[in-house]
Coordinates of C-alpha atoms in Angstrom, one line a residue:
M1 CA 131.2 182.7 87.4
M2 CA 129.0 181.3 90.1
K3 CA 125.9 181.4 87.8
K4 CA 127.8 179.4 85.1
V5 CA 128.8 176.7 87.7
K6 CA 125.2 176.4 88.9
G7 CA 124.0 176.2 85.3
L8 CA 126.5 173.4 84.6
G9 CA 125.4 171.6 87.7
F10 CA 121.7 171.7 86.6
I11 CA 122.6 170.3 83.2
L12 CA 124.6 167.5 84.7
S13 CA 121.7 166.7 87.1
I14 CA 119.3 166.4 84.1
L15 CA 121.7 164.1 82.2
A16 CA 122.1 161.9 85.3
V17 CA 118.3 161.5 85.5
F18 CA 118.2 160.3 81.9
L19 CA 121.1 157.9 82.4
L20 CA 119.4 156.4 85.5
A21 CA 116.2 156.0 83.6
A22 CA 117.9 154.2 80.7
C23 CA 119.8 151.9 83.1
G24 CA 116.5 151.1 84.9
G25 CA 115.0 149.6 81.7
S26 CA 116.0 146.5 79.8
D27 CA 117.3 146.2 76.3
D28 CA 115.6 142.8 76.1
E29 CA 111.8 143.2 75.8
S30 CA 111.4 139.5 76.7
T31 CA 112.7 140.2 80.2
G32 CA 110.0 141.1 82.6
E33 CA 110.1 143.5 85.6
D34 CA 111.0 140.7 87.9
G35 CA 114.1 139.9 85.8
E36 CA 112.7 136.6 84.5
T37 CA 112.7 135.8 80.9
N38 CA 109.5 135.6 79.0
Y39 CA 110.4 132.6 77.0
S40 CA 107.3 132.8 74.8
E41 CA 108.1 136.3 73.7
A42 CA 111.8 135.4 73.4
V43 CA 111.1 132.7 70.8
D44 CA 108.5 134.9 69.0
Y45 CA 105.7 132.5 69.9
T46 CA 107.1 130.0 67.4
I47 CA 107.9 126.3 67.6
I48 CA 110.7 125.1 65.3
G49 CA 109.4 122.0 63.5
I50 CA 110.3 119.6 60.7
E51 CA 108.6 118.4 57.5
P52 CA 104.8 119.0 57.1
G53 CA 102.9 115.7 57.3
A54 CA 105.3 114.0 59.7
G55 CA 103.5 112.5 62.7
I56 CA 105.1 115.0 65.2
S57 CA 104.2 117.9 62.9
V58 CA 100.5 116.8 62.9
A59 CA 100.6 116.4 66.7
T60 CA 102.1 119.9 67.1
E61 CA 99.4 121.4 64.9
N62 CA 96.9 119.7 67.2
A63 CA 98.7 121.1 70.3
L64 CA 98.3 124.6 69.0
E65 CA 94.6 124.1 68.7
E66 CA 94.1 122.3 72.1
Y67 CA 96.3 124.3 74.4
E68 CA 94.7 127.7 75.1
N69 CA 98.0 129.1 76.2
L70 CA 99.4 128.4 72.7
D71 CA 96.8 130.7 71.1
G72 CA 98.6 132.9 68.6
W73 CA 101.6 130.5 68.3
D74 CA 103.0 129.2 65.0
V75 CA 105.0 126.1 64.1
E76 CA 107.8 126.8 61.6
M77 CA 107.9 123.7 59.4
S78 CA 111.0 123.1 57.2
S79 CA 113.3 120.1 57.5
T80 CA 115.0 118.1 60.2
G81 CA 118.4 119.6 59.1
A82 CA 117.1 123.1 59.3
M83 CA 115.6 122.5 62.7
M84 CA 118.9 121.1 64.0
S85 CA 120.8 124.0 62.6
E86 CA 118.6 126.5 64.5
L87 CA 118.9 124.3 67.7
G88 CA 122.7 124.3 67.4
T89 CA 122.9 128.1 67.0
A90 CA 120.5 128.6 70.0
I91 CA 122.5 126.3 72.3
E92 CA 125.8 127.8 71.3
N93 CA 124.5 131.3 72.3
E94 CA 122.4 129.9 75.2
E95 CA 119.3 131.4 73.7
P96 CA 115.7 130.1 74.2
I97 CA 114.2 127.8 71.6
V98 CA 111.3 125.4 71.4
I99 CA 111.5 122.5 68.9
T100 CA 109.7 119.3 68.0
G101 CA 111.8 116.5 69.4
W102 CA 111.7 112.7 69.4
N103 CA 113.7 109.7 70.6
P104 CA 115.4 108.0 69.1
H105 CA 117.4 110.9 67.6
W106 CA 121.1 111.8 67.7
M107 CA 120.2 115.3 69.0
F108 CA 120.1 113.8 72.5
A109 CA 123.6 112.3 72.1
L110 CA 124.9 115.6 70.8
Y111 CA 123.0 117.8 73.3
P112 CA 122.4 115.7 76.4
D113 CA 121.1 118.7 78.4
M114 CA 117.7 118.7 76.6
K115 CA 114.3 118.0 78.2
Y116 CA 110.8 117.3 77.1
L117 CA 108.1 119.7 78.2
E118 CA 105.3 118.0 80.2
D119 CA 102.2 117.5 78.1
P120 CA 99.2 117.5 80.5
Q121 CA 96.7 117.1 77.7
E122 CA 98.7 114.1 76.3
I123 CA 98.5 115.5 72.8
Y124 CA 101.9 113.8 72.1
G125 CA 100.9 110.6 73.9
G126 CA 103.1 108.7 76.2
E127 CA 105.8 106.2 75.5
E128 CA 105.7 104.8 71.9
T129 CA 106.9 101.8 70.1
L130 CA 108.3 101.2 66.6
N131 CA 106.4 98.3 65.2
S132 CA 107.2 95.9 62.3
L133 CA 104.5 95.4 59.7
A134 CA 104.4 92.7 57.1
R135 CA 102.2 92.4 54.0
L136 CA 99.5 89.8 54.1
G137 CA 100.9 86.4 52.9
L138 CA 104.6 87.0 53.6
G139 CA 104.5 84.3 56.2
D140 CA 103.3 81.8 53.6
D141 CA 105.4 83.1 50.7
N142 CA 108.7 83.3 52.6
P143 CA 108.4 82.0 56.2
D144 CA 112.1 82.5 56.9
A145 CA 112.1 86.2 55.9
Y146 CA 109.0 86.6 57.9
Q147 CA 110.6 85.0 61.0
F148 CA 113.7 87.1 60.7
I149 CA 111.8 90.4 60.6
D150 CA 109.5 89.2 63.4
Q151 CA 112.5 88.4 65.6
F152 CA 114.2 91.7 65.0
E153 CA 114.3 94.0 68.1
W154 CA 116.8 96.4 69.5
E155 CA 117.1 99.4 71.9
V156 CA 116.7 103.2 71.6
E157 CA 120.4 103.5 72.4
D158 CA 121.3 101.2 69.5
M159 CA 119.5 103.4 67.0
E160 CA 120.9 106.6 68.4
E161 CA 124.4 105.2 68.4
I162 CA 124.1 104.7 64.6
M163 CA 122.5 108.0 64.0
Y164 CA 125.1 109.9 66.0
E165 CA 128.0 108.1 64.4
A166 CA 126.7 109.0 60.9
E167 CA 126.3 112.6 61.9
E168 CA 129.7 112.9 63.5
T169 CA 131.7 111.1 60.8
G170 CA 129.7 112.2 57.7
E171 CA 129.3 108.5 56.7
D172 CA 126.1 107.3 55.2
I173 CA 123.8 105.6 57.6
E174 CA 123.8 102.5 55.4
D175 CA 127.6 102.1 55.9
V176 CA 127.4 102.7 59.6
A177 CA 124.6 100.1 59.9
V178 CA 126.8 97.5 58.1
Q179 CA 129.6 98.2 60.7
W180 CA 127.1 98.0 63.6
V181 CA 125.9 94.6 62.4
E182 CA 129.5 93.3 62.2
D183 CA 130.2 94.7 65.7
N184 CA 127.1 93.2 67.3
Q185 CA 127.1 89.7 65.9
D186 CA 125.5 88.2 69.0
R187 CA 122.4 90.4 68.4
V188 CA 122.2 89.4 64.8
D189 CA 122.5 85.7 65.7
A190 CA 119.5 86.1 68.0
W191 CA 117.4 87.6 65.2
A192 CA 118.4 84.8 62.9
E193 CA 117.8 82.0 65.4
G194 CA 115.8 79.2 63.7
V195 CA 115.9 81.0 60.3
N196 CA 117.1 79.0 57.2
E197 CA 119.5 80.6 54.8
G198 CA 117.8 83.0 52.4
N199 CA 119.3 81.5 49.3
G200 CA 119.0 84.8 47.4
A201 CA 115.3 85.4 48.1
E202 CA 114.4 89.0 47.4
I203 CA 112.8 91.1 50.1
E204 CA 111.8 94.8 49.9
L205 CA 111.5 97.0 53.0
A206 CA 109.7 100.4 53.0
S207 CA 111.2 103.1 55.1
T208 CA 110.7 106.8 55.7
P209 CA 113.7 109.0 54.7
W210 CA 114.4 110.0 58.3
D211 CA 117.6 108.8 60.0
S212 CA 115.8 106.8 62.7
E213 CA 114.0 104.6 60.2
R214 CA 116.9 104.5 57.9
A215 CA 119.0 103.1 60.8
S216 CA 116.7 100.2 61.5
S217 CA 115.9 99.4 57.9
N218 CA 119.6 99.3 56.9
V219 CA 120.6 97.3 60.0
V220 CA 118.0 94.6 59.1
K221 CA 119.1 94.8 55.4
A222 CA 122.7 94.1 56.4
A223 CA 121.7 91.4 58.9
M224 CA 119.4 89.6 56.4
E225 CA 122.0 89.8 53.6
Q226 CA 124.5 88.3 55.9
H227 CA 122.0 85.4 56.2
G228 CA 121.6 85.0 52.4
F229 CA 118.7 87.3 51.5
E230 CA 118.7 90.0 48.9
V231 CA 117.2 93.1 50.5
T232 CA 116.1 96.4 49.0
V233 CA 115.2 99.4 51.2
T234 CA 112.8 101.9 49.5
E235 CA 112.5 105.3 51.1
V236 CA 109.1 107.0 50.7
D237 CA 106.7 109.4 52.5
V238 CA 105.2 108.0 55.7
A239 CA 101.7 107.6 54.2
V240 CA 103.2 105.6 51.3
V241 CA 105.0 103.3 53.8
F242 CA 101.7 102.1 55.1
E243 CA 99.9 102.1 51.8
S244 CA 102.7 100.1 50.1
V245 CA 102.7 97.4 52.8
A246 CA 98.9 97.2 52.8
S247 CA 98.9 96.9 49.0
G248 CA 101.6 94.2 49.0
D249 CA 103.9 96.4 46.9
V250 CA 106.6 95.9 49.5
D251 CA 107.1 93.0 52.0
A252 CA 107.5 94.8 55.3
T253 CA 108.4 98.0 57.2
L254 CA 110.0 98.5 60.6
A255 CA 108.9 102.1 60.8
A256 CA 105.4 102.3 62.3
W257 CA 105.4 104.7 65.3
L258 CA 102.5 103.6 67.6
P259 CA 100.1 104.1 69.2
L260 CA 99.9 107.8 68.4
T261 CA 102.4 109.2 65.9
H262 CA 101.3 107.2 62.9
S263 CA 97.8 106.3 64.1
E264 CA 96.1 107.9 61.2
F265 CA 98.0 105.9 58.6
Y266 CA 97.8 102.7 60.7
E267 CA 94.1 102.8 61.1
A268 CA 93.4 103.6 57.5
N269 CA 95.3 100.4 56.4
Q270 CA 95.2 98.0 59.4
D271 CA 93.0 95.4 57.8
N272 CA 95.5 94.9 55.0
F273 CA 98.8 94.1 56.8
E274 CA 100.0 92.1 59.7
D275 CA 101.3 93.9 62.8
L276 CA 104.3 91.9 64.1
G277 CA 104.6 94.0 67.2
P278 CA 107.3 96.3 68.6
N279 CA 110.9 96.1 67.3
L280 CA 111.9 99.0 69.6
E281 CA 110.3 100.3 72.9
G282 CA 110.8 103.6 74.7
A283 CA 110.3 106.0 71.7
K284 CA 108.9 109.4 72.5
I285 CA 107.8 112.6 70.8
G286 CA 107.0 116.1 72.2
L287 CA 108.1 119.6 72.5
V288 CA 111.8 119.9 73.6
V289 CA 113.8 122.8 75.1
P290 CA 117.4 123.1 76.5
E291 CA 117.8 122.6 80.2
Y292 CA 118.8 126.2 80.8
M293 CA 115.3 127.3 80.0
D294 CA 113.5 127.5 83.4
I295 CA 110.2 125.9 82.2
D296 CA 108.9 122.4 82.6
S297 CA 105.5 122.2 80.9
I298 CA 103.8 123.2 77.7
E299 CA 101.4 125.1 80.0
D300 CA 104.3 127.3 81.2
L301 CA 104.3 129.0 77.7
E302 CA 102.1 132.0 77.2
A303 CA 99.6 133.0 74.6
N304 CA 100.5 135.7 72.0

């Protein structure tokens, strides 16, 4: 009987060793020996991006080339909607994620606890502006439309308000923009100061299909139509925005992100349009993570 008890004790001791060894390890390979999360491994060395060809997509591809610590990383390009879906899932489960982000965008109203990673090499540039561009000759052909577009300016918070309202209610941005114009008549009056009635003059604005540019274009459309103009907004690829203003196929755009994001398109066409200056200041692009991720700089990420 004593031998059986001793044998059982030996077996239990072996089992205990295996259990302790199992508990000493981590089920999450992205957690290091010090208990800190290896965020690079946790996100599978992947940045979640948007459409190929967008200014921030081009900048992110440059970042992968310029930052040595991003060696072996990929950027997953799909659509803004797909990126936001992955961001929402990650935040709901408090999981790590690295995305391409920009202001103005409703993501910062929906998820206020987000932060830009510092960009020591300034691949994403600093603060940006959204500028209005007009075709050559617009000031001569229609000085009142030119003046109205030239006097249009608003704030990041204004644009994000419209974008967030559209996202939350499911209403089209054009409808939300019309309501915003009705609710902010003092702002509209300032843009229209000194401008004669449009008397049905037709104006065409080029816009990218992104919500930020759709917001500004449709606000100006609603405001100018209130002043008697007939305005059409044509949504095209960002390269076509610049080409169409430069060729005179459209009258103006409000969607030029400068000095970095759209610099390639701007420089290729700058002799063939007039830059009316910023209509919005304080824009920004970069890599964005949730606040619960304990990193502050792109250089905190690790190579694959």
